[in-house]
CSV table of C-alpha atoms in Angstrom, one decimal:
chain,number,residue,atom,x,y,z
X,1,MET,CA,22.3,9.0,8.1
X,2,GLY,CA,24.5,11.2,5.9
X,3,LEU,CA,25.9,10.4,2.5
X,4,ASP,CA,29.6,10.9,1.8
X,5,PRO,CA,30.4,13.7,-0.7
X,6,THR,CA,30.8,11.3,-3.7
X,7,ARG,CA,27.5,9.6,-3.1
X,8,ARG,CA,25.8,13.0,-2.6
X,9,LEU,CA,27.0,14.2,-6.0
X,10,ILE,CA,25.9,11.0,-7.7
X,11,LEU,CA,22.5,11.2,-6.0
X,12,LYS,CA,22.1,14.9,-7.0
X,13,ALA,CA,22.8,14.1,-10.6
X,14,LEU,CA,20.4,11.2,-10.5
X,15,ILE,CA,17.5,13.1,-8.9
X,16,GLY,CA,18.1,16.2,-11.0
X,17,ALA,CA,18.0,14.3,-14.3
X,18,PRO,CA,14.9,15.1,-16.4
X,19,ALA,CA,12.2,12.5,-16.7
X,20,SER,CA,13.1,10.6,-19.7
X,21,GLY,CA,10.1,8.3,-19.9
X,22,VAL,CA,12.3,5.3,-19.7
X,23,PHE,CA,10.3,2.2,-18.6
X,24,LEU,CA,11.8,-0.2,-16.1
X,25,ARG,CA,12.5,-3.7,-17.1
X,26,ARG,CA,11.1,-5.8,-14.3
X,27,ALA,CA,12.4,-9.3,-13.4
X,28,GLY,CA,10.5,-11.8,-15.4
X,29,ALA,CA,8.8,-9.2,-17.7
X,30,GLY,CA,8.8,-10.5,-21.2
X,31,SER,CA,7.2,-7.6,-23.1
X,32,SER,CA,7.5,-3.9,-23.5
X,33,PRO,CA,5.0,-1.6,-21.8
X,34,ALA,CA,3.2,-1.3,-25.1
X,35,GLY,CA,2.7,-5.0,-25.3
X,36,PRO,CA,0.5,-7.4,-23.3
X,37,PRO,CA,0.4,-6.8,-19.6
X,38,THR,CA,2.8,-9.0,-17.6
X,39,SER,CA,1.6,-10.9,-14.6
X,40,ILE,CA,1.6,-9.3,-11.2
X,41,PRO,CA,2.7,-10.8,-7.9
X,42,GLY,CA,0.2,-13.0,-6.2
X,43,PRO,CA,-1.4,-16.4,-6.6
X,44,PRO,CA,-2.6,-17.9,-9.9
X,45,PRO,CA,-6.4,-18.2,-10.2
X,46,SER,CA,-8.0,-21.1,-8.4
X,47,PRO,CA,-11.5,-22.6,-8.9
X,48,ALA,CA,-12.7,-20.2,-6.3
X,49,SER,CA,-11.4,-17.1,-8.1
X,50,ALA,CA,-12.1,-15.6,-11.5
X,51,PRO,CA,-10.0,-17.2,-14.3
X,52,VAL,CA,-9.1,-14.0,-16.0
X,53,ARG,CA,-10.4,-11.0,-14.1
X,54,PRO,CA,-8.6,-9.5,-11.1
X,55,ILE,CA,-10.4,-9.9,-7.8
X,56,VAL,CA,-11.0,-7.2,-5.3
X,57,ALA,CA,-12.6,-8.6,-2.2
X,58,ARG,CA,-14.9,-6.1,-0.4
X,59,ALA,CA,-16.2,-7.0,3.1
X,60,ARG,CA,-18.7,-4.6,4.5
X,61,ARG,CA,-20.0,-5.2,8.0
X,62,ASP,CA,-22.5,-3.0,9.9
X,63,GLY,CA,-21.1,-2.5,13.4
X,64,LEU,CA,-17.5,-3.1,12.4
X,65,LEU,CA,-16.6,0.3,13.7
X,66,GLY,CA,-17.4,0.4,17.4
X,67,ASP,CA,-17.2,3.0,20.2
X,68,LYS,CA,-14.2,5.2,20.4
X,69,ALA,CA,-13.1,4.2,16.8
X,70,THR,CA,-12.2,0.7,17.9
X,71,LEU,CA,-13.1,-2.3,15.8
X,72,ASP,CA,-15.6,-5.0,16.9
X,73,ALA,CA,-13.3,-8.0,17.2
X,74,ALA,CA,-15.8,-10.6,15.9
X,75,ARG,CA,-16.8,-8.5,12.9
X,76,LEU,CA,-13.2,-7.7,12.2
X,77,ASP,CA,-12.2,-11.3,12.1
X,78,ASP,CA,-15.2,-12.1,9.8
X,79,ALA,CA,-14.6,-9.1,7.4
X,80,LEU,CA,-10.8,-9.3,7.3
X,81,GLY,CA,-10.7,-13.1,7.1
X,82,ALA,CA,-13.3,-13.2,4.3
X,83,ALA,CA,-11.5,-10.5,2.3
X,84,VAL,CA,-8.0,-12.0,2.6
X,85,ALA,CA,-9.3,-15.5,1.8
X,86,ARG,CA,-11.2,-14.4,-1.3
X,87,ALA,CA,-8.3,-12.2,-2.5
X,88,ALA,CA,-6.2,-15.4,-2.8
X,89,GLY,CA,-9.1,-17.7,-3.9
X,90,GLU,CA,-8.9,-19.8,-0.7
X,91,GLY,CA,-11.4,-20.9,1.9
X,92,SER,CA,-9.7,-19.2,4.9
X,93,PRO,CA,-7.3,-16.4,5.6
X,94,VAL,CA,-4.6,-18.8,6.9
X,95,ALA,CA,-4.9,-20.9,3.7
X,96,ALA,CA,-4.6,-17.7,1.7
X,97,LEU,CA,-1.5,-16.5,3.5
X,98,ARG,CA,0.0,-20.0,3.3
X,99,ARG,CA,-0.5,-19.8,-0.5
X,100,LEU,CA,1.0,-16.3,-0.8
X,101,PHE,CA,4.0,-16.7,1.5
X,102,ARG,CA,6.7,-19.3,2.2
X,103,PRO,CA,7.8,-20.2,5.8
X,104,THR,CA,11.3,-19.0,4.8
X,105,ASP,CA,10.0,-15.5,3.8
X,106,VAL,CA,10.7,-12.4,5.8
X,107,VAL,CA,7.4,-10.5,5.4
X,108,GLY,CA,7.1,-6.8,5.8
X,109,LEU,CA,3.7,-5.2,6.5
X,110,LYS,CA,4.1,-1.5,5.3
X,111,LEU,CA,1.6,0.7,7.1
X,112,ASN,CA,0.4,4.2,6.4
X,113,CYS,CA,0.2,6.0,9.7
X,114,LEU,CA,0.7,9.5,8.5
X,115,ALA,CA,-2.7,10.7,9.7
X,116,GLY,CA,-2.4,9.2,13.2
X,117,ARG,CA,-5.2,7.5,15.2
X,118,GLY,CA,-8.5,7.5,13.5
X,119,LEU,CA,-7.2,7.3,9.9
X,120,SER,CA,-4.4,4.8,10.1
X,121,PRO,CA,-4.5,1.0,9.9
X,122,SER,CA,-6.0,-0.4,13.1
X,123,PRO,CA,-3.6,-2.2,15.4
X,124,GLN,CA,-6.3,-4.8,15.8
X,125,LEU,CA,-6.4,-5.5,12.1
X,126,VAL,CA,-2.6,-5.6,11.8
X,127,LYS,CA,-2.4,-8.0,14.7
X,128,ARG,CA,-4.8,-10.4,13.1
X,129,LEU,CA,-2.8,-10.4,9.9
X,130,CYS,CA,0.3,-11.2,11.9
X,131,ASP,CA,-1.5,-14.0,13.8
X,132,TRP,CA,-2.6,-15.6,10.6
X,133,LEU,CA,0.9,-15.3,9.0
X,134,GLN,CA,2.2,-17.3,12.0
X,135,GLU,CA,-0.6,-19.9,11.7
X,136,ALA,CA,0.4,-20.1,8.0
X,137,GLY,CA,3.9,-21.2,9.1
X,138,LEU,CA,6.0,-18.0,9.4
X,139,PRO,CA,8.0,-17.6,12.6
X,140,ALA,CA,7.0,-14.4,14.5
X,141,ARG,CA,10.5,-13.1,14.2
X,142,SER,CA,10.2,-13.2,10.4
X,143,ILE,CA,7.3,-10.7,10.4
X,144,VAL,CA,8.1,-6.9,10.5
X,145,VAL,CA,5.4,-4.2,10.8
X,146,PHE,CA,7.0,-1.0,9.7
X,147,ASP,CA,6.4,2.6,8.5
X,148,ARG,CA,8.4,5.7,7.9
X,149,SER,CA,9.1,6.5,11.6
X,150,ASP,CA,8.7,5.2,15.1
X,151,ARG,CA,6.9,8.5,15.9
X,152,GLU,CA,4.1,7.9,13.3
X,153,LEU,CA,3.7,4.3,14.4
X,154,GLU,CA,3.4,5.2,18.0
X,155,MET,CA,0.9,8.0,17.2
X,156,ALA,CA,-1.3,5.4,15.4
X,157,GLY,CA,-1.2,3.1,18.5
X,158,PHE,CA,1.7,0.7,17.5
X,159,PRO,CA,4.3,-0.1,20.2
X,160,ILE,CA,7.8,-0.2,19.0
X,161,THR,CA,9.5,-3.6,19.2
X,162,ARG,CA,13.0,-4.2,17.7
X,163,GLU,CA,14.2,-7.2,19.7
X,164,GLY,CA,13.1,-10.5,20.9
X,165,SER,CA,11.5,-13.5,19.2
X,166,GLY,CA,8.1,-11.9,18.5
X,167,VAL,CA,6.8,-9.8,15.7
X,168,HIS,CA,8.9,-6.7,15.2
X,169,CYS,CA,7.4,-3.2,14.8
X,170,PHE,CA,9.5,-0.1,14.1
X,171,GLY,CA,10.1,2.8,11.8
X,172,ILE,CA,12.6,3.3,9.0
X,173,ASN,CA,13.8,6.4,10.8
X,174,ASN,CA,15.9,7.6,7.9
X,175,ASP,CA,17.9,4.4,7.7
X,176,PHE,CA,18.2,4.3,3.9
X,177,ASP,CA,20.6,2.4,1.7
X,178,TRP,CA,23.5,4.5,0.5
X,179,THR,CA,23.0,3.4,-3.1
X,180,PRO,CA,20.8,5.8,-5.2
X,181,ARG,CA,18.6,3.9,-7.6
X,182,GLU,CA,16.8,5.2,-10.6
X,183,TRP,CA,13.2,4.1,-11.1
X,184,GLY,CA,11.8,5.5,-14.3
X,185,PRO,CA,11.4,9.3,-13.9
X,186,GLY,CA,12.4,9.2,-10.2
X,187,GLY,CA,15.4,8.4,-8.2
X,188,SER,CA,15.8,7.6,-4.5
X,189,CYS,CA,17.6,5.8,-1.8
X,190,PHE,CA,15.4,2.9,-0.5
X,191,ALA,CA,15.0,1.8,3.1
X,192,ARG,CA,17.8,-0.7,4.1
X,193,LEU,CA,15.1,-2.9,5.6
X,194,LEU,CA,13.5,-3.3,2.2
X,195,VAL,CA,16.9,-3.7,0.4
X,196,ASN,CA,18.6,-6.2,2.7
X,197,ASP,CA,16.0,-8.0,4.8
X,198,LEU,CA,12.5,-8.3,3.5
X,199,THR,CA,11.6,-11.0,0.9
X,200,ALA,CA,7.9,-10.4,0.7
X,201,LEU,CA,5.5,-7.5,1.3
X,202,ILE,CA,1.9,-6.6,2.3
X,203,SER,CA,0.7,-3.1,1.8
X,204,VAL,CA,-1.7,-2.2,4.6
X,205,GLY,CA,-3.3,1.1,3.7
X,206,VAL,CA,-6.3,3.2,4.4
X,207,LEU,CA,-9.0,4.8,2.2
X,208,LYS,CA,-8.5,8.5,2.0
X,209,ASP,CA,-8.3,11.5,-0.2
X,210,HIS,CA,-5.0,13.1,-1.1
X,211,ASP,CA,-4.6,16.8,-1.9
X,212,LEU,CA,-2.1,16.1,-4.8
X,213,ALA,CA,-2.5,12.5,-5.9
X,214,GLY,CA,-6.3,12.4,-5.6
X,215,VAL,CA,-6.4,9.3,-3.4
X,216,SER,CA,-4.0,7.6,-1.1
X,217,ILE,CA,-4.9,3.9,-0.6
X,218,GLY,CA,-2.4,1.1,-1.3
X,219,MET,CA,0.0,2.2,-4.0
X,220,LYS,CA,0.8,5.7,-2.6
X,221,ASN,CA,1.8,3.9,0.6
X,222,TRP,CA,5.1,3.0,-1.0
X,223,TYR,CA,6.3,6.6,-0.9
X,224,GLY,CA,7.2,5.7,2.7
X,225,VAL,CA,10.1,3.5,1.7
X,226,ILE,CA,12.1,6.2,-0.2
X,227,HIS,CA,14.2,8.9,1.3
X,228,ASN,CA,12.7,11.8,-0.9
X,229,PRO,CA,9.0,11.4,-1.3
X,230,ASN,CA,8.7,15.2,-1.4
X,231,LYS,CA,10.5,15.2,-4.8
X,232,HIS,CA,7.8,13.0,-6.4
X,233,HIS,CA,4.5,14.8,-6.1
X,234,ALA,CA,4.6,16.9,-9.3
X,235,GLU,CA,1.8,16.4,-11.8
X,236,GLY,CA,-0.4,14.7,-9.3
X,237,CYS,CA,2.2,12.0,-8.7
X,238,ALA,CA,1.2,10.6,-12.1
X,239,PRO,CA,4.8,10.1,-13.5
X,240,TYR,CA,6.0,8.6,-10.2
X,241,ILE,CA,3.5,6.3,-8.4
X,242,PRO,CA,3.4,3.6,-11.2
X,243,HIS,CA,7.2,3.5,-11.7
X,244,LEU,CA,7.9,3.3,-8.0
X,245,LEU,CA,5.5,0.3,-7.7
X,246,ALA,CA,7.2,-1.2,-10.8
X,247,TYR,CA,10.6,-1.1,-9.2
X,248,PRO,CA,11.7,-4.7,-8.4
X,249,LEU,CA,12.4,-4.0,-4.8
X,250,ILE,CA,8.7,-3.5,-4.4
X,251,HIS,CA,7.1,-5.1,-7.4
X,252,ASP,CA,8.8,-8.5,-7.1
X,253,LYS,CA,8.0,-8.7,-3.4
X,254,LEU,CA,4.5,-7.4,-3.1
X,255,ARG,CA,2.0,-10.2,-2.6
X,256,LEU,CA,-1.1,-8.6,-1.1
X,257,THR,CA,-2.8,-5.2,-0.5
X,258,VAL,CA,-5.2,-4.9,2.5
X,259,VAL,CA,-7.1,-1.6,3.1
X,260,ASP,CA,-8.5,-0.7,6.4
X,261,ALA,CA,-11.6,1.2,5.3
X,262,SER,CA,-13.5,1.0,8.5
X,263,THR,CA,-13.1,4.8,8.6
X,264,ALA,CA,-12.5,6.6,5.3
X,265,GLN,CA,-12.0,10.3,4.3
X,266,CYS,CA,-13.2,11.9,1.0
X,267,GLN,CA,-11.6,15.4,1.3
X,268,SER,CA,-8.7,17.3,2.9
X,269,GLY,CA,-6.3,14.4,3.0
X,270,PRO,CA,-3.7,13.0,3.5
X,271,ALA,CA,-3.9,14.4,7.1
X,272,ARG,CA,-7.0,13.5,9.1
X,273,ASN,CA,-9.9,15.9,9.0
X,274,PRO,CA,-12.9,14.6,11.0
X,275,ARG,CA,-15.2,16.9,9.0
X,276,TRP,CA,-14.7,14.7,5.9
X,277,THR,CA,-14.4,11.2,7.5
X,278,TRP,CA,-17.2,8.7,7.4
X,279,PRO,CA,-17.7,5.2,8.8
X,280,TYR,CA,-17.4,3.1,5.7
X,281,GLN,CA,-17.1,-0.1,7.8
X,282,THR,CA,-15.3,-2.0,5.1
X,283,VAL,CA,-12.1,-4.1,4.5
X,284,LEU,CA,-10.7,-4.4,1.0
X,285,ALA,CA,-8.1,-6.9,-0.1
X,286,SER,CA,-6.5,-7.9,-3.4
X,287,ALA,CA,-3.4,-9.4,-5.0
X,288,ASP,CA,-3.8,-6.7,-7.7
X,289,PRO,CA,-2.5,-3.4,-6.2
X,290,VAL,CA,-3.9,-1.4,-9.1
X,291,ALA,CA,-7.4,-2.9,-8.9
X,292,VAL,CA,-7.9,-2.4,-5.2
X,293,ASP,CA,-6.9,1.3,-5.6
X,294,ALA,CA,-9.3,1.7,-8.5
X,295,VAL,CA,-12.2,0.3,-6.4
X,296,GLY,CA,-11.2,2.6,-3.5
X,297,TRP,CA,-11.1,5.6,-5.7
X,298,HIS,CA,-14.6,5.0,-6.9
X,299,ALA,CA,-15.8,4.6,-3.3
X,300,ILE,CA,-14.3,8.0,-2.5
X,301,GLU,CA,-16.0,9.6,-5.6
X,302,ALA,CA,-19.3,8.1,-4.5
X,303,ARG,CA,-19.0,9.7,-1.1
X,304,ARG,CA,-18.0,13.0,-2.6
X,305,ARG,CA,-21.2,13.0,-4.6
X,306,GLU,CA,-23.2,12.2,-1.4
X,307,VAL,CA,-21.8,15.2,0.4
X,308,GLY,CA,-21.9,17.6,-2.5
X,309,LEU,CA,-18.2,17.8,-3.4
X,310,PRO,CA,-17.0,18.0,-7.0
X,311,THR,CA,-15.4,15.0,-8.6
X,312,LEU,CA,-11.7,14.7,-8.3
X,313,ALA,CA,-11.4,15.4,-12.0
X,314,ALA,CA,-13.3,18.7,-11.6
X,315,ASP,CA,-11.0,19.4,-8.6
X,316,LYS,CA,-8.0,18.8,-11.0
X,317,ARG,CA,-6.9,15.8,-8.8
X,318,GLU,CA,-8.1,12.8,-10.8
X,319,PRO,CA,-5.7,9.9,-10.0
X,320,VAL,CA,-4.6,9.4,-13.6
X,321,TRP,CA,-1.6,7.4,-12.3
X,322,LEU,CA,-3.9,4.4,-12.1
X,323,ALA,CA,-4.3,4.2,-15.8
X,324,ALA,CA,-0.6,4.7,-16.2
X,325,ALA,CA,0.0,1.7,-13.8
X,326,ALA,CA,-2.3,-0.4,-15.9
X,327,LYS,CA,-0.3,0.5,-19.1
X,328,LEU,CA,2.8,-0.6,-17.3
X,329,GLY,CA,1.2,-4.0,-16.7
X,330,LEU,CA,1.0,-3.6,-13.0
X,331,GLY,CA,-2.7,-4.4,-12.7
X,332,GLU,CA,-6.2,-3.5,-13.8
X,333,ALA,CA,-7.5,0.0,-13.4
X,334,ASP,CA,-10.8,-0.3,-15.4
X,335,PRO,CA,-13.7,-1.3,-13.0
X,336,ALA,CA,-15.4,-3.0,-16.0
X,337,ARG,CA,-12.5,-5.4,-16.3
X,338,LEU,CA,-12.2,-6.5,-12.7
X,339,THR,CA,-14.5,-8.4,-10.3
X,340,ILE,CA,-15.6,-6.9,-7.0
X,341,ALA,CA,-16.3,-9.8,-4.8
X,342,GLU,CA,-18.7,-8.9,-2.0
X,343,VAL,CA,-17.8,-11.2,0.9
């Protein structure tokens, strides 16, 4: 889709403006970034969840990853269901999703399929999330599985479906809203699907290294909804990832992050490199998008130590944007201040 000349000039001026350090005022935010952190999307604590500490549910299952990189169905149901339920402080994944989403919502599951088969969310895992959303009361037609392009989805094993009464699955395919929007130090046109249709979001990421950002797990996934992600990788993405997540089109709709860590990669990302992948056989889930990325980061660092790689800090790729996200009140980046629930 092309912009008309006037829009193009506006966008050029917007994107070319220097990073001013301006913090976004998010809907419902009652304090400045220097003040107390504001609440994040997601459920309030229940008796089953920690009263003050963010929860990251971690479900490890030996045998989760079967032959030919497929997931064992029974172990997947057990791991994914336990992680989603615990992330919302409920007894089952259906109860958790019923708590997080309304039957009137239009829910978008944003995938990260850049690396293709073997390092993208499993179609089996995504299907179970869609099944449980329907059991929680959402019509199938109100569930959209999406990523940057049809091509990337198909390469990861997702058939494209744009019509009918079932769950839809398709790529943004450069269909961006014409209105350029400033978000802190960045500026972009956002996917029209996100602007006009979706009322709630799930980030479905993977656990992998990133050559510039350090890691790409859940938060980096949102680069897939803007038209110019290539413009926002300077300084290890540190000025950009937190502000993009803080933008209301994402922040106010994001309810849950799920990470397919059945296979993970500790080096040479974001593309798939089999030399550095390993069978982590884990699912992560949290209503705190910063906390789940922090836990994933430390899992990658642990693997790097095991295989003799330097730390990401020594490699000049430490994901310092996590601490910046915490300062913006988007979640908790300090492992000492969150709870990892083994489920």
